CSV table of C-alpha atoms in Angstrom, one decimal:
chain,number,residue,atom,x,y,z
A,1,UNK,CA,0.0,0.0,0.0
A,2,UNK,CA,1.2,3.4,-0.9
A,3,UNK,CA,-0.3,6.7,0.4
A,4,UNK,CA,-0.3,9.7,-1.9
A,5,UNK,CA,-0.3,13.2,-0.5
A,6,UNK,CA,-0.4,16.5,-2.4
A,7,UNK,CA,2.4,19.0,-1.6
A,8,UNK,CA,1.0,22.5,-1.7
A,9,UNK,CA,3.3,25.4,-1.2
A,10,UNK,CA,3.7,26.4,2.4
A,11,UNK,CA,2.1,29.9,2.2
A,12,UNK,CA,2.4,30.5,5.9
A,13,UNK,CA,0.6,33.7,7.2
A,14,UNK,CA,2.5,35.8,9.8
A,15,UNK,CA,1.3,37.5,12.8
A,16,UNK,CA,2.7,41.0,12.8
A,17,UNK,CA,3.2,43.7,15.3
A,18,UNK,CA,2.5,47.3,14.5
A,19,UNK,CA,5.4,48.6,16.4
A,20,UNK,CA,9.0,47.5,16.9
A,21,UNK,CA,9.7,45.4,19.9
A,22,UNK,CA,11.1,47.1,23.0
A,23,UNK,CA,12.0,44.1,25.2
A,24,UNK,CA,15.2,44.2,27.2
A,25,UNK,CA,18.1,43.2,24.9
A,26,UNK,CA,21.6,42.0,25.8
A,27,UNK,CA,24.3,44.6,26.3
A,28,UNK,CA,25.7,46.2,23.2
A,29,UNK,CA,28.9,48.3,23.1
A,30,UNK,CA,27.4,50.9,20.7
A,31,UNK,CA,26.6,54.0,22.7
A,32,UNK,CA,23.4,55.9,21.8
A,33,UNK,CA,23.6,58.5,24.7
A,34,UNK,CA,26.8,60.4,23.9
A,35,UNK,CA,27.1,63.2,22.8
A,36,UNK,CA,23.9,64.7,24.2
A,37,UNK,CA,22.3,65.0,20.8
A,38,UNK,CA,22.0,61.3,20.6
A,39,UNK,CA,20.3,61.0,23.9
A,40,UNK,CA,17.8,63.7,22.7
A,41,UNK,CA,17.3,61.9,19.4
A,42,UNK,CA,16.6,58.6,21.3
A,43,UNK,CA,14.0,60.1,23.4
A,44,UNK,CA,12.3,61.6,20.4
A,45,UNK,CA,12.4,58.3,18.5
A,46,UNK,CA,10.5,56.7,21.5
A,47,UNK,CA,7.9,59.4,21.2
A,48,UNK,CA,7.6,58.7,17.5
A,49,UNK,CA,7.2,55.0,18.1
A,50,UNK,CA,4.4,55.7,20.6
A,51,UNK,CA,2.6,58.3,18.5
A,52,UNK,CA,-1.1,57.7,18.0
A,53,UNK,CA,-1.4,59.5,14.7
A,54,UNK,CA,0.6,59.5,11.5
A,55,UNK,CA,1.0,63.3,11.8
A,56,UNK,CA,2.5,63.0,15.3
A,57,UNK,CA,4.8,60.2,14.2
A,58,UNK,CA,6.1,62.1,11.2
A,59,UNK,CA,6.8,65.2,13.2
A,60,UNK,CA,8.6,63.3,15.9
A,61,UNK,CA,10.7,61.5,13.3
A,62,UNK,CA,11.7,64.9,11.6
A,63,UNK,CA,12.5,66.3,15.1
A,64,UNK,CA,14.6,63.2,15.9
A,65,UNK,CA,16.6,63.6,12.7
A,66,UNK,CA,17.2,67.2,13.5
A,67,UNK,CA,19.4,66.2,16.5
A,68,UNK,CA,21.5,64.1,14.0
A,69,UNK,CA,22.3,66.9,11.6
A,70,UNK,CA,25.5,68.3,13.2
A,71,UNK,CA,28.1,65.9,11.8
A,72,UNK,CA,31.0,67.6,13.5
A,73,UNK,CA,29.6,67.1,16.9
A,74,UNK,CA,28.6,63.5,16.1
A,75,UNK,CA,31.8,62.5,14.5
A,76,UNK,CA,33.1,61.0,17.8
A,77,UNK,CA,30.3,58.4,17.7
A,78,UNK,CA,29.4,57.4,14.1
A,79,UNK,CA,28.1,54.0,15.2
A,80,UNK,CA,25.6,55.4,17.8
A,81,UNK,CA,24.5,58.0,15.2
A,82,UNK,CA,24.1,55.4,12.5
A,83,UNK,CA,22.1,53.1,14.8
A,84,UNK,CA,19.6,55.9,15.6
A,85,UNK,CA,19.3,56.9,12.0
A,86,UNK,CA,18.5,53.3,11.1
A,87,UNK,CA,15.7,53.3,13.7
A,88,UNK,CA,14.3,56.5,12.2
A,89,UNK,CA,14.3,54.9,8.7
A,90,UNK,CA,12.5,51.9,10.1
A,91,UNK,CA,9.9,54.0,11.8
A,92,UNK,CA,9.3,55.9,8.6
A,93,UNK,CA,8.6,52.5,7.0
A,94,UNK,CA,6.0,51.8,9.6
A,95,UNK,CA,3.9,54.7,8.4
A,96,UNK,CA,0.9,53.6,6.3
A,97,UNK,CA,1.1,54.7,2.7
A,98,UNK,CA,4.7,56.0,3.2
A,99,UNK,CA,7.3,55.5,0.6
A,100,UNK,CA,10.4,53.3,0.8
A,101,UNK,CA,12.5,56.1,-0.8
A,102,UNK,CA,12.5,59.6,0.7
A,103,UNK,CA,14.6,62.8,0.1
A,104,UNK,CA,16.9,64.2,2.7
A,105,UNK,CA,14.6,67.2,2.8
A,106,UNK,CA,11.5,65.0,3.7
A,107,UNK,CA,13.6,63.2,6.3
A,108,UNK,CA,15.1,66.5,7.7
A,109,UNK,CA,18.5,64.9,7.2
A,110,UNK,CA,21.8,66.5,6.4
A,111,UNK,CA,23.1,66.5,2.9
A,112,UNK,CA,21.7,67.5,-0.5
A,113,UNK,CA,18.0,68.1,0.0
A,114,UNK,CA,17.0,66.5,-3.2
A,115,UNK,CA,19.2,63.4,-2.7
A,116,UNK,CA,17.2,60.2,-2.3
A,117,UNK,CA,17.5,57.6,0.5
A,118,UNK,CA,16.3,54.1,0.1
A,119,UNK,CA,15.2,53.5,3.6
A,120,UNK,CA,15.5,49.7,3.5
A,121,UNK,CA,19.0,49.7,2.0
A,122,UNK,CA,20.2,52.5,4.2
A,123,UNK,CA,18.8,50.8,7.4
A,124,UNK,CA,20.3,47.5,6.5
A,125,UNK,CA,23.8,49.1,5.9
A,126,UNK,CA,23.7,51.0,9.2
A,127,UNK,CA,22.5,47.9,11.2
A,128,UNK,CA,25.3,45.8,9.7
A,129,UNK,CA,27.9,48.3,11.1
A,130,UNK,CA,26.3,48.0,14.5
A,131,UNK,CA,26.0,44.2,14.3
A,132,UNK,CA,29.7,43.9,13.6
A,133,UNK,CA,30.3,45.0,17.3
A,134,UNK,CA,29.0,41.7,18.7
A,135,UNK,CA,26.0,39.4,19.6
A,136,UNK,CA,24.5,41.9,21.9
A,137,UNK,CA,24.2,44.4,19.2
A,138,UNK,CA,22.8,41.8,16.8
A,139,UNK,CA,20.1,41.1,19.4
A,140,UNK,CA,19.1,44.7,19.5
A,141,UNK,CA,19.1,45.3,15.8
A,142,UNK,CA,16.9,42.2,15.3
A,143,UNK,CA,14.1,43.9,17.2
A,144,UNK,CA,14.1,46.5,14.6
A,145,UNK,CA,14.7,44.3,11.6
A,146,UNK,CA,11.9,41.9,12.6
A,147,UNK,CA,9.3,44.7,13.0
A,148,UNK,CA,6.3,45.6,10.8
A,149,UNK,CA,8.2,46.7,7.7
A,150,UNK,CA,9.7,43.4,7.3
A,151,UNK,CA,6.5,41.4,7.9
A,152,UNK,CA,4.5,43.6,5.6
A,153,UNK,CA,6.8,42.9,2.7
A,154,UNK,CA,7.2,39.3,3.5
A,155,UNK,CA,3.4,38.9,3.6
A,156,UNK,CA,3.2,40.6,0.3
A,157,UNK,CA,5.7,38.1,-1.1
A,158,UNK,CA,3.5,35.2,0.2
A,159,UNK,CA,0.4,36.8,-1.3
A,160,UNK,CA,1.9,37.1,-4.7
A,161,UNK,CA,3.2,33.5,-4.3
A,162,UNK,CA,-0.4,32.4,-3.7
A,163,UNK,CA,-1.4,34.2,-6.9
A,164,UNK,CA,1.5,32.6,-8.9
A,165,UNK,CA,3.0,36.1,-9.4
A,166,UNK,CA,6.5,34.8,-8.9
A,167,UNK,CA,8.4,37.8,-10.1
A,168,UNK,CA,6.4,40.2,-7.8
A,169,UNK,CA,6.8,37.7,-4.9
A,170,UNK,CA,10.6,37.6,-5.4
A,171,UNK,CA,10.8,41.5,-5.4
A,172,UNK,CA,9.0,41.8,-2.1
A,173,UNK,CA,10.9,38.9,-0.7
A,174,UNK,CA,14.2,40.5,-1.5
A,175,UNK,CA,13.1,43.7,0.0
A,176,UNK,CA,12.0,42.0,3.1
A,177,UNK,CA,15.2,39.9,3.3
A,178,UNK,CA,17.3,43.1,3.3
A,179,UNK,CA,15.6,43.9,6.6
A,180,UNK,CA,15.8,40.4,8.0
A,181,UNK,CA,17.3,37.4,6.1
A,182,UNK,CA,17.6,35.2,9.2
A,183,UNK,CA,14.1,33.8,9.1
A,184,UNK,CA,12.6,30.4,8.4
A,185,UNK,CA,9.7,32.3,6.7
A,186,UNK,CA,12.2,34.1,4.4
A,187,UNK,CA,13.9,30.8,3.3
A,188,UNK,CA,10.6,29.0,3.0
A,189,UNK,CA,9.4,31.7,0.6
A,190,UNK,CA,12.6,31.4,-1.5
A,191,UNK,CA,12.0,27.7,-1.5
A,192,UNK,CA,8.5,28.1,-2.9
A,193,UNK,CA,9.7,30.5,-5.6
A,194,UNK,CA,12.4,27.9,-6.6
A,195,UNK,CA,9.8,25.2,-6.7
A,196,UNK,CA,7.5,27.3,-9.0
A,197,UNK,CA,10.4,27.8,-11.3
A,198,UNK,CA,11.3,24.1,-11.4
A,199,UNK,CA,14.5,24.6,-9.5
A,200,UNK,CA,14.5,21.5,-7.2
A,201,UNK,CA,17.9,22.0,-5.9
A,202,UNK,CA,17.1,25.6,-4.9
A,203,UNK,CA,13.9,24.4,-3.3
A,204,UNK,CA,15.8,21.8,-1.1
A,205,UNK,CA,18.6,24.2,-0.2
A,206,UNK,CA,16.3,26.9,1.1
A,207,UNK,CA,13.9,24.4,2.8
A,208,UNK,CA,16.9,22.9,4.6
A,209,UNK,CA,17.9,26.4,5.9
A,210,UNK,CA,14.3,27.2,6.8
A,211,UNK,CA,14.1,24.1,8.8
A,212,UNK,CA,17.4,24.8,10.6
A,213,UNK,CA,16.2,28.3,11.5
A,214,UNK,CA,12.8,27.1,12.8
A,215,UNK,CA,14.4,24.7,15.1
A,216,UNK,CA,15.3,27.6,17.4
A,217,UNK,CA,11.8,28.7,17.9
A,218,UNK,CA,9.4,26.3,19.7
A,219,UNK,CA,6.4,28.3,18.5
A,220,UNK,CA,7.3,27.1,14.9
A,221,UNK,CA,7.2,23.4,15.8
A,222,UNK,CA,4.2,22.7,13.5
A,223,UNK,CA,5.5,24.9,10.8
A,224,UNK,CA,8.9,23.1,10.9
A,225,UNK,CA,7.2,19.8,10.6
A,226,UNK,CA,5.4,20.9,7.6
A,227,UNK,CA,8.6,22.1,6.0
A,228,UNK,CA,10.3,18.9,6.9
A,229,UNK,CA,7.6,16.9,5.2
A,230,UNK,CA,7.9,19.0,2.1
A,231,UNK,CA,11.7,18.7,2.2
A,232,UNK,CA,11.6,14.9,2.5
A,233,UNK,CA,8.9,14.4,-0.2
A,234,UNK,CA,10.7,16.7,-2.7
A,235,UNK,CA,14.1,15.0,-1.9
A,236,UNK,CA,12.5,11.7,-2.8
A,237,UNK,CA,10.8,13.0,-5.9
A,238,UNK,CA,14.0,14.7,-7.2
A,239,UNK,CA,16.2,11.7,-6.5
A,240,UNK,CA,13.7,9.3,-8.3
A,241,UNK,CA,13.2,11.7,-11.2
A,242,UNK,CA,16.7,10.8,-12.4
A,243,UNK,CA,17.9,14.4,-12.6
A,244,UNK,CA,19.8,14.4,-9.2
A,245,UNK,CA,23.5,13.7,-9.2
A,246,UNK,CA,23.3,12.8,-5.5
A,247,UNK,CA,20.4,10.3,-5.7
A,248,UNK,CA,21.5,8.0,-2.8
A,249,UNK,CA,22.3,11.0,-0.6
A,250,UNK,CA,18.8,12.6,-1.3
A,251,UNK,CA,17.1,9.2,-0.7
A,252,UNK,CA,18.9,8.8,2.7
A,253,UNK,CA,18.0,12.4,3.7
A,254,UNK,CA,14.4,11.7,2.7
A,255,UNK,CA,14.2,8.5,4.8
A,256,UNK,CA,15.9,10.2,7.8
A,257,UNK,CA,13.5,13.1,7.6
A,258,UNK,CA,10.5,11.1,7.3
A,259,UNK,CA,11.6,8.9,10.3
A,260,UNK,CA,12.2,12.0,12.4
A,261,UNK,CA,8.7,13.2,11.6
A,262,UNK,CA,7.4,9.7,12.6
A,263,UNK,CA,9.4,9.8,15.8
A,264,UNK,CA,8.1,13.3,16.7
A,265,UNK,CA,4.5,12.6,16.1
A,266,UNK,CA,3.8,8.9,15.7
A,267,UNK,CA,0.1,9.4,15.9
A,268,UNK,CA,0.2,12.7,13.9
A,269,UNK,CA,-1.6,13.1,10.6
A,270,UNK,CA,1.6,13.0,8.7
A,271,UNK,CA,2.8,9.7,10.3
A,272,UNK,CA,1.2,7.3,7.8
A,273,UNK,CA,2.3,9.4,4.8
A,274,UNK,CA,5.8,9.5,6.1
A,275,UNK,CA,6.0,5.8,6.7
A,276,UNK,CA,4.4,5.1,3.2
A,277,UNK,CA,7.2,7.1,1.6
A,278,UNK,CA,9.9,5.3,3.6
A,279,UNK,CA,8.4,1.9,2.6
A,280,UNK,CA,8.5,2.9,-1.0
A,281,UNK,CA,12.2,4.0,-0.8
A,282,UNK,CA,13.1,0.8,1.0
A,283,UNK,CA,11.4,-1.2,-1.6
A,284,UNK,CA,13.0,0.6,-4.5
A,285,UNK,CA,16.5,0.5,-3.0
A,286,UNK,CA,16.1,-3.0,-1.7
A,287,UNK,CA,17.9,-1.9,1.4
A,288,UNK,CA,16.6,-4.8,3.7
A,289,UNK,CA,18.9,-3.9,6.5
A,290,UNK,CA,17.6,-0.3,6.7
A,291,UNK,CA,14.0,-1.8,6.5
A,292,UNK,CA,14.6,-4.1,9.5
A,293,UNK,CA,16.1,-1.2,11.5
A,294,UNK,CA,13.1,1.0,10.7
A,295,UNK,CA,10.7,-1.8,11.8
A,296,UNK,CA,12.5,-2.7,15.0
A,297,UNK,CA,11.1,0.1,17.3
A,298,UNK,CA,7.6,-0.5,16.0
A,299,UNK,CA,7.8,-4.2,16.6
A,300,UNK,CA,9.2,-3.7,20.0
A,301,UNK,CA,6.3,-1.3,20.9
A,302,UNK,CA,3.4,-0.7,18.6
A,303,UNK,CA,1.5,1.5,21.1
A,304,UNK,CA,2.7,5.0,19.9
A,305,UNK,CA,1.7,4.5,16.3
A,306,UNK,CA,-1.7,4.9,14.7
A,307,UNK,CA,-3.4,2.0,13.0
A,308,UNK,CA,-2.8,3.2,9.4
A,309,UNK,CA,1.0,3.5,10.1
A,310,UNK,CA,1.1,0.0,11.6
A,311,UNK,CA,-0.9,-1.4,8.6
A,312,UNK,CA,1.8,0.1,6.3
A,313,UNK,CA,4.6,-1.3,8.5
A,314,UNK,CA,3.0,-4.7,8.5
A,315,UNK,CA,2.9,-4.6,4.6
A,316,UNK,CA,6.7,-3.7,4.6
A,317,UNK,CA,7.4,-6.4,7.0
A,318,UNK,CA,5.7,-9.0,4.6
A,319,UNK,CA,7.6,-7.6,1.8
A,320,UNK,CA,10.9,-8.2,3.8
A,321,UNK,CA,9.7,-11.8,4.6
A,322,UNK,CA,9.4,-11.0,8.3
A,323,UNK,CA,6.1,-12.5,8.9
A,324,UNK,CA,6.2,-12.6,12.6
A,325,UNK,CA,6.9,-8.9,12.7
A,326,UNK,CA,4.1,-8.3,10.2
A,327,UNK,CA,1.6,-10.3,12.4
A,328,UNK,CA,2.5,-8.2,15.5
A,329,UNK,CA,1.8,-5.0,13.6
A,330,UNK,CA,-1.5,-6.2,12.0
A,331,UNK,CA,-2.5,-7.1,15.5
A,332,UNK,CA,-1.5,-3.7,16.8
A,333,UNK,CA,-3.4,-2.0,14.0
A,334,UNK,CA,-6.6,-4.0,15.0
A,335,UNK,CA,-6.2,-3.1,18.6
A,336,UNK,CA,-6.5,0.6,17.6
A,337,UNK,CA,-9.1,0.0,15.0
A,338,UNK,CA,-10.9,-3.4,14.9
A,339,UNK,CA,-12.6,-2.5,11.6
A,340,UNK,CA,-9.6,-2.4,9.3
A,341,UNK,CA,-10.5,-4.9,6.7
A,342,UNK,CA,-7.0,-5.6,5.3
A,343,UNK,CA,-5.4,-6.1,8.7
A,344,UNK,CA,-8.1,-8.7,9.5
A,345,UNK,CA,-7.6,-10.4,6.1
A,346,UNK,CA,-3.8,-10.6,6.0
A,347,UNK,CA,-3.5,-11.6,9.7
A,348,UNK,CA,-6.1,-14.3,9.2
A,349,UNK,CA,-4.2,-15.6,6.2
A,350,UNK,CA,-0.9,-15.6,8.1
A,351,UNK,CA,-2.6,-17.6,11.0
A,352,UNK,CA,-3.7,-19.9,8.3
A,353,UNK,CA,-0.2,-20.5,7.3
A,354,UNK,CA,0.7,-21.3,10.9
A,355,UNK,CA,-2.4,-23.5,11.2
A,356,UNK,CA,-3.6,-21.5,14.2
A,357,UNK,CA,-7.4,-21.7,13.6
A,358,UNK,CA,-8.3,-20.4,17.1
A,359,UNK,CA,-6.8,-17.0,16.3
A,360,UNK,CA,-8.0,-17.2,12.6
A,361,UNK,CA,-11.7,-17.8,13.3
A,362,UNK,CA,-12.5,-14.5,15.0
A,363,UNK,CA,-10.8,-12.6,12.2
A,364,UNK,CA,-12.7,-14.4,9.4
A,365,UNK,CA,-15.9,-13.8,11.2
A,366,UNK,CA,-15.1,-10.1,11.4
A,367,UNK,CA,-14.3,-10.1,7.7
A,368,UNK,CA,-17.7,-11.4,6.8
A,369,UNK,CA,-19.3,-8.9,9.0
A,370,UNK,CA,-17.4,-6.0,7.4
A,371,UNK,CA,-17.0,-7.2,3.8
A,372,UNK,CA,-20.0,-9.6,3.3
A,373,UNK,CA,-20.2,-9.6,-0.5
A,374,UNK,CA,-16.6,-10.6,-1.1
A,375,UNK,CA,-16.5,-14.4,-1.7
A,376,UNK,CA,-12.8,-14.6,-0.7
A,377,UNK,CA,-13.7,-14.0,2.9
A,378,UNK,CA,-16.1,-17.0,3.0
A,379,UNK,CA,-13.3,-19.2,1.4
A,380,UNK,CA,-10.9,-18.1,4.1
A,381,UNK,CA,-13.5,-18.7,6.8
A,382,UNK,CA,-14.1,-22.2,5.3
A,383,UNK,CA,-10.3,-23.0,5.6
A,384,UNK,CA,-10.4,-21.8,9.2
A,385,UNK,CA,-13.2,-24.2,10.0
A,386,UNK,CA,-11.5,-27.1,8.3
A,387,UNK,CA,-8.4,-26.5,10.5
A,388,UNK,CA,-10.6,-26.4,13.5
A,389,UNK,CA,-12.3,-29.7,12.4
A,390,UNK,CA,-8.9,-31.5,12.0
A,391,UNK,CA,-7.9,-30.5,15.5
A,392,UNK,CA,-11.3,-31.3,17.2
A,393,UNK,CA,-11.5,-34.6,19.1
A,394,UNK,CA,-15.1,-34.6,20.0
A,395,UNK,CA,-17.0,-36.4,17.2
A,396,UNK,CA,-20.2,-34.3,17.1
A,397,UNK,CA,-18.3,-31.0,17.4
A,398,UNK,CA,-16.0,-32.2,14.5
A,399,UNK,CA,-19.0,-33.1,12.3
A,400,UNK,CA,-20.6,-29.6,13.0
A,401,UNK,CA,-17.3,-27.9,12.1
A,402,UNK,CA,-17.1,-29.9,8.8
A,403,UNK,CA,-20.7,-29.0,8.1
A,404,UNK,CA,-20.0,-25.3,8.7
A,405,UNK,CA,-16.9,-25.4,6.6
A,406,UNK,CA,-18.9,-26.9,3.7
A,407,UNK,CA,-21.6,-24.4,4.1
A,408,UNK,CA,-19.1,-21.4,3.9
A,409,UNK,CA,-17.5,-23.0,0.9
A,410,UNK,CA,-20.9,-23.4,-0.8
A,411,UNK,CA,-21.6,-19.7,-0.1
A,412,UNK,CA,-18.4,-18.7,-1.7
A,413,UNK,CA,-19.1,-20.8,-4.8
A,414,UNK,CA,-22.7,-19.7,-5.1
A,415,UNK,CA,-22.2,-16.0,-4.7
A,416,UNK,CA,-23.4,-14.2,-7.9
A,417,UNK,CA,-21.2,-11.2,-7.4
A,418,UNK,CA,-17.9,-10.1,-5.9
A,419,UNK,CA,-17.3,-6.7,-4.4
A,420,UNK,CA,-13.8,-5.5,-4.2
A,421,UNK,CA,-12.7,-2.3,-2.5
A,422,UNK,CA,-9.6,-1.1,-4.4
A,423,UNK,CA,-9.0,2.3,-2.8
A,424,UNK,CA,-9.8,3.7,0.8
A,425,UNK,CA,-8.4,7.1,1.5
A,426,UNK,CA,-9.0,8.8,4.9
A,427,UNK,CA,-9.4,12.6,4.8
A,428,UNK,CA,-9.5,15.3,7.4
A,429,UNK,CA,-13.2,15.7,6.5
A,430,UNK,CA,-14.6,12.5,5.1
A,431,UNK,CA,-13.0,9.8,2.9
A,432,UNK,CA,-12.7,8.4,-0.5
A,433,UNK,CA,-13.6,4.8,-1.2
A,434,UNK,CA,-13.6,3.3,-4.6
A,435,UNK,CA,-14.0,-0.3,-6.0
A,436,UNK,CA,-15.8,-2.5,-8.4
A,437,UNK,CA,-18.5,-5.2,-8.4
A,438,UNK,CA,-18.0,-8.3,-10.6
A,439,UNK,CA,-21.1,-9.9,-12.0
A,440,UNK,CA,-20.6,-13.6,-11.5
A,441,UNK,CA,-24.1,-14.5,-12.7
A,442,UNK,CA,-25.5,-15.3,-16.2
A,443,UNK,CA,-27.6,-12.1,-16.6
A,444,UNK,CA,-26.9,-8.4,-16.5
A,445,UNK,CA,-27.6,-6.9,-13.2
A,446,UNK,CA,-27.6,-3.5,-11.4
A,447,UNK,CA,-26.5,-3.1,-7.8
A,448,UNK,CA,-27.4,-0.7,-5.1
A,449,UNK,CA,-24.5,-0.5,-2.5
A,450,UNK,CA,-24.9,1.3,0.9
A,451,UNK,CA,-21.6,1.8,2.6
A,452,UNK,CA,-21.4,2.7,6.3
A,453,UNK,CA,-18.4,4.7,7.2
A,454,UNK,CA,-17.4,4.2,10.8
A,455,UNK,CA,-15.1,5.5,13.6
A,456,UNK,CA,-12.6,3.3,15.5
A,457,UNK,CA,-15.3,2.0,17.8
A,458,UNK,CA,-17.5,0.9,14.8
A,459,UNK,CA,-20.1,3.6,15.2
A,460,UNK,CA,-21.5,4.8,11.9
A,461,UNK,CA,-20.6,8.4,11.1
A,462,UNK,CA,-22.1,8.6,7.7
A,463,UNK,CA,-23.8,6.2,5.2
A,464,UNK,CA,-23.6,6.7,1.4
A,465,UNK,CA,-25.3,4.8,-1.4
A,466,UNK,CA,-23.9,4.2,-4.8
A,467,UNK,CA,-25.8,2.8,-7.8
A,468,UNK,CA,-23.9,0.4,-10.2
A,469,UNK,CA,-26.0,0.0,-13.3
A,470,UNK,CA,-26.3,-2.8,-15.8
A,471,UNK,CA,-23.1,-4.9,-15.2
A,472,UNK,CA,-22.9,-7.6,-17.9
A,473,UNK,CA,-22.1,-11.2,-16.9
A,474,UNK,CA,-18.4,-11.6,-16.3
A,475,UNK,CA,-17.8,-7.9,-16.3
A,476,UNK,CA,-17.3,-5.4,-13.5
A,477,UNK,CA,-18.9,-2.0,-12.7
A,478,UNK,CA,-17.0,0.7,-10.7
A,479,UNK,CA,-18.3,2.7,-7.8
A,480,UNK,CA,-16.8,5.7,-5.8
A,481,UNK,CA,-18.1,7.2,-2.7
A,482,UNK,CA,-17.0,10.4,-1.0
A,483,UNK,CA,-18.5,10.9,2.5
A,484,UNK,CA,-17.8,14.4,4.0
A,485,UNK,CA,-18.0,13.9,7.7
A,486,UNK,CA,-14.9,14.0,10.0
A,487,UNK,CA,-13.6,11.0,12.0
A,488,UNK,CA,-14.0,8.2,9.4
A,489,UNK,CA,-11.3,5.5,9.8
A,490,UNK,CA,-13.0,2.4,8.4
A,491,UNK,CA,-16.0,1.1,6.5
A,492,UNK,CA,-18.5,-1.8,6.4
A,493,UNK,CA,-21.4,-2.4,4.1
A,494,UNK,CA,-24.8,-4.2,3.8
A,495,UNK,CA,-24.6,-7.4,1.8
A,496,UNK,CA,-25.7,-7.1,-1.7
A,497,UNK,CA,-28.9,-9.0,-2.6
């Protein structure tokens, strides 16, 4: 079994603040108090940041710049002067409807009045001079770099990405990155741009950086897992497409990342998809040693994993001829969801191979309850009854078991149809189930199928009916049902007449 999952771009909305942060930062050697003009400018900048109207903010910013005009008096402290000028530029960028480029005259700055200042470029250059003084200074500049001007432009980049306007997205992303390049969101956006342009290496490179940066922020744990999934899935696709020079390396990274996701959230919604991808890679590479190592913790303790992941792991164990491991995981899946048809079927068959009718019979009975119009289930039930008859010492009981086995076999042979579910996909809201009905009779027949979709306890969440019209003898008719209610994890149906 292989699960497929679409990989949409991670267009992650940002929560933005309207003002720069003023949390206590680490010590920075850059002095913004001497000479006195700097202290006056700093107080005026604080007034601008707290202003309640655009007019008040603009006046305060022009007043603050006035204190920074006398270059002779400020020559002794160029770093402090530059830091405050950068703060003024950032606060101008906070103003709604303001321009990113202003003249010296509009800023009330020294120099040629008509000369233009690109506020983003200028602020970035001045912050870099301050940041060169040490980590404490970096911490302080980041409060300004990560404020509203950055998030506004980054959000615009994501909006244009969502509209497939890649060039516009890249423009705003580059502008935002000048203010703050050290962001998981920034590298994620670069990754999505690379993806839209077909640059898989660029996509993977930026996603890797985004994942590394997100690791430092516990509030981004879910976002980081989304990016990890996208990285692993794209690494797998890129490696298998034949265009990657480092195919083996990418496949290993994909497996490692999928397994880390599985470890972090074994019951999470991505767990089964992650294991499905791992199983596919192991199957393609025939890396049986890695396969056994992947299965080992699940065999040791199936409890943390959901039923779908355990079902996939059991399938992989069978592929690796590790039947005992497969049986343990089929059993684990059924503990969590007793209505998983395939787990019951394969576990029953494997007990048949071991001649263990006592454990086989409850499973075949469950199969007939869940899947009553599939003759294969009656045949398997008949074999379980035959094994029980062979082991029975009491003559009357033996006779009854033989009679029951013959009856089940006759039902299998006489059944005029065969219903086969070929696809069952769980969704956050609803499910998709598809299959076909084979007409084993001698005349064309139409079928009305009512499928009950259930939760793990077996309670019916939603029932859907499909009509399969005029199936000719020896032919099959397809059906597809798409219930919409949340919580569906299995199905059962009413036997066809």
